[in-house]
Short mmCIF file of C-alpha atoms in Angstrom, two decimals:
data_model
loop_
_atom_site.label_atom_id
_atom_site.label_comp_id
_atom_site.label_asym_id
_atom_site.label_seq_id
_atom_site.Cartn_x
_atom_site.Cartn_y
_atom_site.Cartn_z
CA MET A 1 87.59 97.72 60.85
CA GLY A 2 84.32 98.00 62.75
CA PHE A 3 83.98 96.88 66.35
CA ASN A 4 81.51 96.50 69.25
CA MET A 5 82.10 96.87 72.89
CA PHE A 6 80.30 94.86 75.50
CA THR A 7 80.52 95.29 79.29
CA PHE A 8 80.87 92.10 81.47
CA GLU A 9 79.92 92.30 84.97
CA ALA A 10 80.83 89.21 87.08
CA ASP A 11 77.87 89.72 89.48
CA LYS A 12 75.39 89.69 86.72
CA ASP A 13 74.27 87.25 84.10
CA GLY A 14 76.95 87.66 81.37
CA GLN A 15 75.49 85.00 78.91
CA GLU A 16 73.70 87.80 76.93
CA ALA A 17 76.90 89.74 76.18
CA LEU A 18 78.69 86.49 75.57
CA SER A 19 76.11 85.28 73.08
CA ALA A 20 76.79 88.29 70.82
CA ILE A 21 80.48 87.19 70.21
CA GLN A 22 79.21 84.18 68.14
CA ASP A 23 79.03 86.21 64.98
CA MET A 24 82.36 88.11 65.63
CA SER A 25 85.53 87.44 63.91
CA HIS A 26 87.89 88.93 66.43
CA LEU A 27 87.56 89.07 70.33
CA LEU A 28 89.68 91.22 72.61
CA ILE A 29 89.45 90.37 76.30
CA SER A 30 90.32 93.35 78.63
CA ILE A 31 88.48 92.09 81.65
CA PRO A 32 90.98 91.77 84.66
CA PRO A 33 91.15 88.56 86.68
CA VAL A 34 89.60 88.49 90.26
CA VAL A 35 91.77 87.37 93.06
CA GLY A 36 90.30 84.17 94.43
CA LEU A 37 87.97 83.69 91.52
CA GLY A 38 90.37 83.86 88.44
CA ASP A 39 89.34 85.09 85.21
CA PRO A 40 85.44 85.88 85.68
CA VAL A 41 84.52 84.98 82.19
CA LEU A 42 86.13 81.60 82.21
CA SER A 43 85.40 80.89 85.86
CA LEU A 44 81.67 81.48 85.40
CA HIS A 45 80.92 80.81 81.79
CA GLN A 46 83.57 78.57 80.35
CA ASP A 47 81.20 75.74 79.27
CA PHE A 48 78.79 78.18 77.78
CA LEU A 49 81.64 80.04 75.97
CA ARG A 50 82.89 76.72 74.58
CA ILE A 51 79.55 75.95 73.17
CA ILE A 52 78.89 79.17 71.28
CA LEU A 53 82.54 79.45 70.08
CA ARG A 54 82.68 75.91 68.75
CA ASP A 55 80.78 76.80 65.52
CA SER A 56 81.50 80.53 65.50
CA LYS A 57 83.30 82.81 63.03
CA LEU A 58 85.97 83.58 65.61
CA CYS A 59 89.42 83.59 64.03
CA TRP A 60 91.42 85.65 66.58
CA LEU A 61 91.39 86.21 70.31
CA GLY A 62 93.41 88.64 72.30
CA TYR A 63 94.00 88.81 75.97
CA LEU A 64 95.29 91.97 77.61
CA SER A 65 97.66 90.92 80.41
CA SER A 66 100.38 92.64 82.37
CA THR A 67 104.19 92.62 82.57
CA SER A 68 103.60 92.15 86.40
CA VAL A 69 103.75 88.37 85.68
CA TYR A 70 107.63 88.63 85.41
CA GLY A 71 107.90 89.54 89.07
CA ASP A 72 111.03 91.16 90.35
CA CYS A 73 114.14 90.28 88.23
CA GLY A 74 116.59 92.49 89.92
CA GLY A 75 116.78 95.01 87.14
CA ALA A 76 117.67 92.36 84.49
CA TRP A 77 116.12 92.60 80.88
CA VAL A 78 113.22 90.16 80.29
CA ASP A 79 111.57 89.07 77.18
CA GLU A 80 108.59 86.78 76.35
CA GLU A 81 110.73 83.66 76.84
CA SER A 82 111.93 84.80 80.34
CA PRO A 83 110.64 82.80 83.36
CA THR A 84 107.51 84.20 84.95
CA LYS A 85 107.78 84.46 88.75
CA PRO A 86 105.00 86.77 89.99
CA SER A 87 104.74 87.34 93.85
CA LYS A 88 101.65 89.46 94.06
CA SER A 89 98.24 87.62 94.14
CA SER A 90 96.94 89.92 91.21
CA ALA A 91 99.95 88.97 89.00
CA LEU A 92 99.39 85.36 89.78
CA ALA A 93 95.78 85.59 88.66
CA ARG A 94 96.97 87.33 85.52
CA LEU A 95 99.37 84.42 84.68
CA ALA A 96 96.69 81.92 85.40
CA ALA A 97 94.24 83.61 83.10
CA GLU A 98 96.74 83.73 80.26
CA LYS A 99 97.23 79.95 80.35
CA ASP A 100 93.43 79.53 80.57
CA TRP A 101 92.65 81.67 77.44
CA LEU A 102 95.60 79.98 75.55
CA ASP A 103 94.25 76.66 76.46
CA LEU A 104 90.85 77.58 75.26
CA GLY A 105 92.16 78.91 71.94
CA ARG A 106 94.06 75.68 71.38
CA ASP A 107 91.04 73.45 72.14
CA LEU A 108 88.92 75.50 69.67
CA CYS A 109 91.71 75.98 67.11
CA VAL A 110 91.44 79.84 67.42
CA CYS A 111 94.52 81.98 67.17
CA VAL A 112 95.24 83.41 70.54
CA ASN A 113 97.68 86.27 71.39
CA ILE A 114 98.56 87.53 74.83
CA LEU A 115 99.58 91.13 75.08
CA ARG A 116 101.41 91.97 78.26
CA LEU A 117 101.02 95.68 78.79
CA GLY A 118 103.24 98.00 80.85
CA GLY A 119 101.74 100.70 82.87
CA ILE A 120 99.10 102.45 80.73
CA TYR A 121 99.26 106.26 80.20
CA GLY A 122 97.81 108.68 77.81
CA PRO A 123 95.61 111.72 77.73
CA GLY A 124 93.62 112.05 81.02
CA ARG A 125 95.92 109.41 82.68
CA SER A 126 99.44 110.54 82.98
CA ALA A 127 101.99 112.21 85.27
CA VAL A 128 101.03 115.57 83.77
CA ASP A 129 97.30 115.07 84.55
CA THR A 130 98.10 113.95 88.19
CA ILE A 131 100.25 117.09 88.85
CA ILE A 132 97.82 119.53 87.20
CA LYS A 133 94.78 118.06 88.89
CA ARG A 134 96.75 117.94 92.13
CA LYS A 135 95.68 114.45 92.74
CA SER A 136 97.49 112.17 95.40
CA LEU A 137 99.17 109.00 94.29
CA SER A 138 97.43 105.82 95.12
CA ASN A 139 99.09 103.34 97.42
CA ASP A 140 99.91 101.18 94.35
CA HIS A 141 101.56 104.18 92.59
CA ARG A 142 103.60 105.12 95.68
CA THR A 143 104.81 101.65 95.83
CA ARG A 144 106.00 101.89 92.19
CA GLU A 145 108.14 104.94 93.26
CA SER A 146 110.56 102.49 94.95
CA LYS A 147 111.33 100.82 91.63
CA ARG A 148 114.51 101.61 89.73
CA TYR A 149 112.81 100.57 86.36
CA THR A 150 109.15 100.73 85.40
CA ALA A 151 107.44 99.54 82.21
CA ARG A 152 104.89 101.90 80.56
CA VAL A 153 103.10 102.27 77.24
CA HIS A 154 101.07 105.04 75.62
CA VAL A 155 97.44 104.04 74.82
CA ALA A 156 97.90 104.96 71.21
CA ASP A 157 100.83 102.33 70.96
CA ILE A 158 98.48 99.68 72.65
CA SER A 159 95.99 100.34 69.85
CA GLN A 160 98.38 99.72 67.08
CA ALA A 161 99.83 96.71 68.93
CA ILE A 162 96.41 95.14 68.90
CA LYS A 163 95.72 95.96 65.30
CA ALA A 164 99.09 94.53 64.21
CA SER A 165 98.36 91.32 66.27
CA MET A 166 95.06 90.91 64.62
CA ASP A 167 96.69 91.28 61.13
CA LEU A 168 99.28 88.64 61.78
CA SER A 169 98.35 85.06 62.49
CA SER A 170 100.52 83.89 65.31
CA SER A 171 98.65 81.52 67.51
CA GLY A 172 99.92 81.16 70.94
CA LYS A 173 102.29 84.14 70.79
CA ILE A 174 102.85 86.37 73.66
CA TYR A 175 104.02 90.03 73.18
CA ASN A 176 105.41 92.57 75.65
CA VAL A 177 103.69 95.98 74.78
CA VAL A 178 105.93 98.54 76.32
CA ASP A 179 108.01 101.53 75.21
CA ASP A 180 111.78 101.65 74.85
CA ASP A 181 112.52 103.40 78.14
CA PRO A 182 111.99 101.64 81.46
CA ALA A 183 112.64 104.79 83.49
CA PRO A 184 111.78 105.21 87.26
CA ARG A 185 108.64 106.92 88.13
CA GLU A 186 110.45 109.69 89.89
CA GLU A 187 112.21 110.53 86.74
CA VAL A 188 108.96 110.54 84.85
CA PHE A 189 107.19 112.92 87.32
CA SER A 190 110.20 115.27 87.45
CA PHE A 191 110.12 115.63 83.65
CA ALA A 192 106.40 116.10 83.61
CA TYR A 193 106.72 118.83 86.23
CA ASN A 194 109.39 120.53 84.33
CA LEU A 195 107.16 120.42 81.13
CA ILE A 196 104.31 122.02 83.05
CA GLU A 197 106.61 124.70 84.47
CA GLN A 198 107.94 125.50 81.05
CA LYS A 199 104.41 125.73 79.50
CA TRP A 200 102.77 127.57 82.48
CA PRO A 201 105.47 129.23 84.78
CA GLY A 202 104.37 129.50 88.39
CA LYS A 203 100.78 128.18 87.78
CA PHE A 204 101.39 124.94 89.45
CA THR A 205 103.65 125.11 92.41
CA GLN A 206 103.45 121.68 94.03
CA ALA A 207 106.70 119.76 94.01
CA PRO A 208 107.32 116.92 91.46
CA MET A 209 105.72 113.71 92.38
CA GLY A 210 108.17 110.87 93.36
CA SER A 211 110.99 112.06 95.53
CA ALA A 212 112.39 108.80 96.96
CA PRO A 213 116.22 108.91 97.13
CA PHE A 214 117.69 106.97 94.16
CA LYS A 215 119.72 104.75 96.59
CA HIS A 216 116.40 103.24 97.90
CA LEU A 217 115.13 102.20 94.54
CA VAL A 218 114.88 98.43 93.91
CA GLY A 219 115.62 96.56 90.60
CA GLU A 220 112.33 95.12 89.44
CA LYS A 221 112.92 94.46 85.63
CA ARG A 222 113.52 96.08 82.29
CA VAL A 223 110.97 94.73 79.72
CA SER A 224 112.06 94.15 76.08
CA ASN A 225 109.73 94.95 73.31
CA ASN A 226 111.95 93.58 70.50
CA ARG A 227 109.36 90.92 69.46
CA LEU A 228 106.57 93.48 69.26
CA LYS A 229 108.62 95.55 66.86
CA GLU A 230 110.36 92.69 64.90
CA GLU A 231 107.49 90.19 64.52
CA LEU A 232 104.44 92.52 64.48
CA GLY A 233 106.30 95.47 62.80
CA VAL A 234 105.01 97.97 65.26
CA ASN A 235 106.75 101.25 65.04
CA LEU A 236 105.99 103.03 68.24
CA ILE A 237 104.37 106.39 68.21
CA TYR A 238 105.83 107.28 71.54
CA PRO A 239 108.97 105.24 72.11
CA SER A 240 109.76 107.08 75.38
CA TYR A 241 107.66 108.78 78.11
CA LYS A 242 109.11 112.11 77.08
CA LEU A 243 107.55 112.18 73.72
CA GLY A 244 104.29 110.94 75.14
CA LEU A 245 104.17 113.52 77.93
CA GLN A 246 105.03 116.27 75.49
CA SER A 247 102.20 115.37 73.32
CA ILE A 248 99.81 115.37 76.38
CA VAL A 249 101.03 118.85 77.55
CA GLU A 250 100.41 120.34 74.07
CA THR A 251 96.65 119.32 74.17
CA ILE A 252 95.90 119.19 77.97
CA LYS A 253 94.61 122.74 78.45
CA THR A 254 91.72 122.56 76.19
CA ARG A 255 90.70 119.09 77.48
CA LEU A 256 90.93 120.20 81.07
CA ILE A 257 88.95 123.31 80.46
CA SER A 258 86.21 121.25 79.06
CA HIS A 259 86.20 119.07 82.30
CA GLY A 260 86.28 121.98 84.65
CA PHE A 261 89.83 121.50 85.84
CA TRP A 262 91.31 124.87 84.64
#
């Protein structure tokens, strides 16, 4: 399957990039919404988009959303049929964007799938990378340390979820794209640090990231991926963060040397 990537910038004329999709059969939207504006593509160019897609070859449209739309569910399991109750403005904007893309697809008779992603990690973006590069956690990441459960997914599993969604016509379906283990961040960073220490004893001496006492952790939610596996037939490459981080540790030294971090 061949593909083309187009960069959309909300502060520039995006019609040239959008015109190119008229001859595309599949369209994946990874542009995040802007608080106060909404989805920038639809907010700025919806009329133009409807015109070029009305007689286009498009048969599938995917929108990358986030599991943040479920909000804090007190640690309960949630699936795609669970109520959405986002509290953050960014999550509210995500939910509104989902509805707008689904509405557009229905109006144009185009299959639309919403993929609600957990926290994305992979080579170059993981707890292992953060510790080795001695990077400080962002305020957003520090906030997540207080959560008893967190949803995450390896980038390789996102890729196969997208492919599986394209292959199965299921207009209007939403899929949670997460792994099987909603472990807290402090557990993930502790495991990552132990992996690094086993691989390179004494080379990295900083303490594991995420040290909030467990009694202070809040519930949030545990996100089910049953629909992803049962309906799309996705067999996760990295069903737990442990497998994903182990894979990253095995290849990270060569990659970091090439980028001047070793």
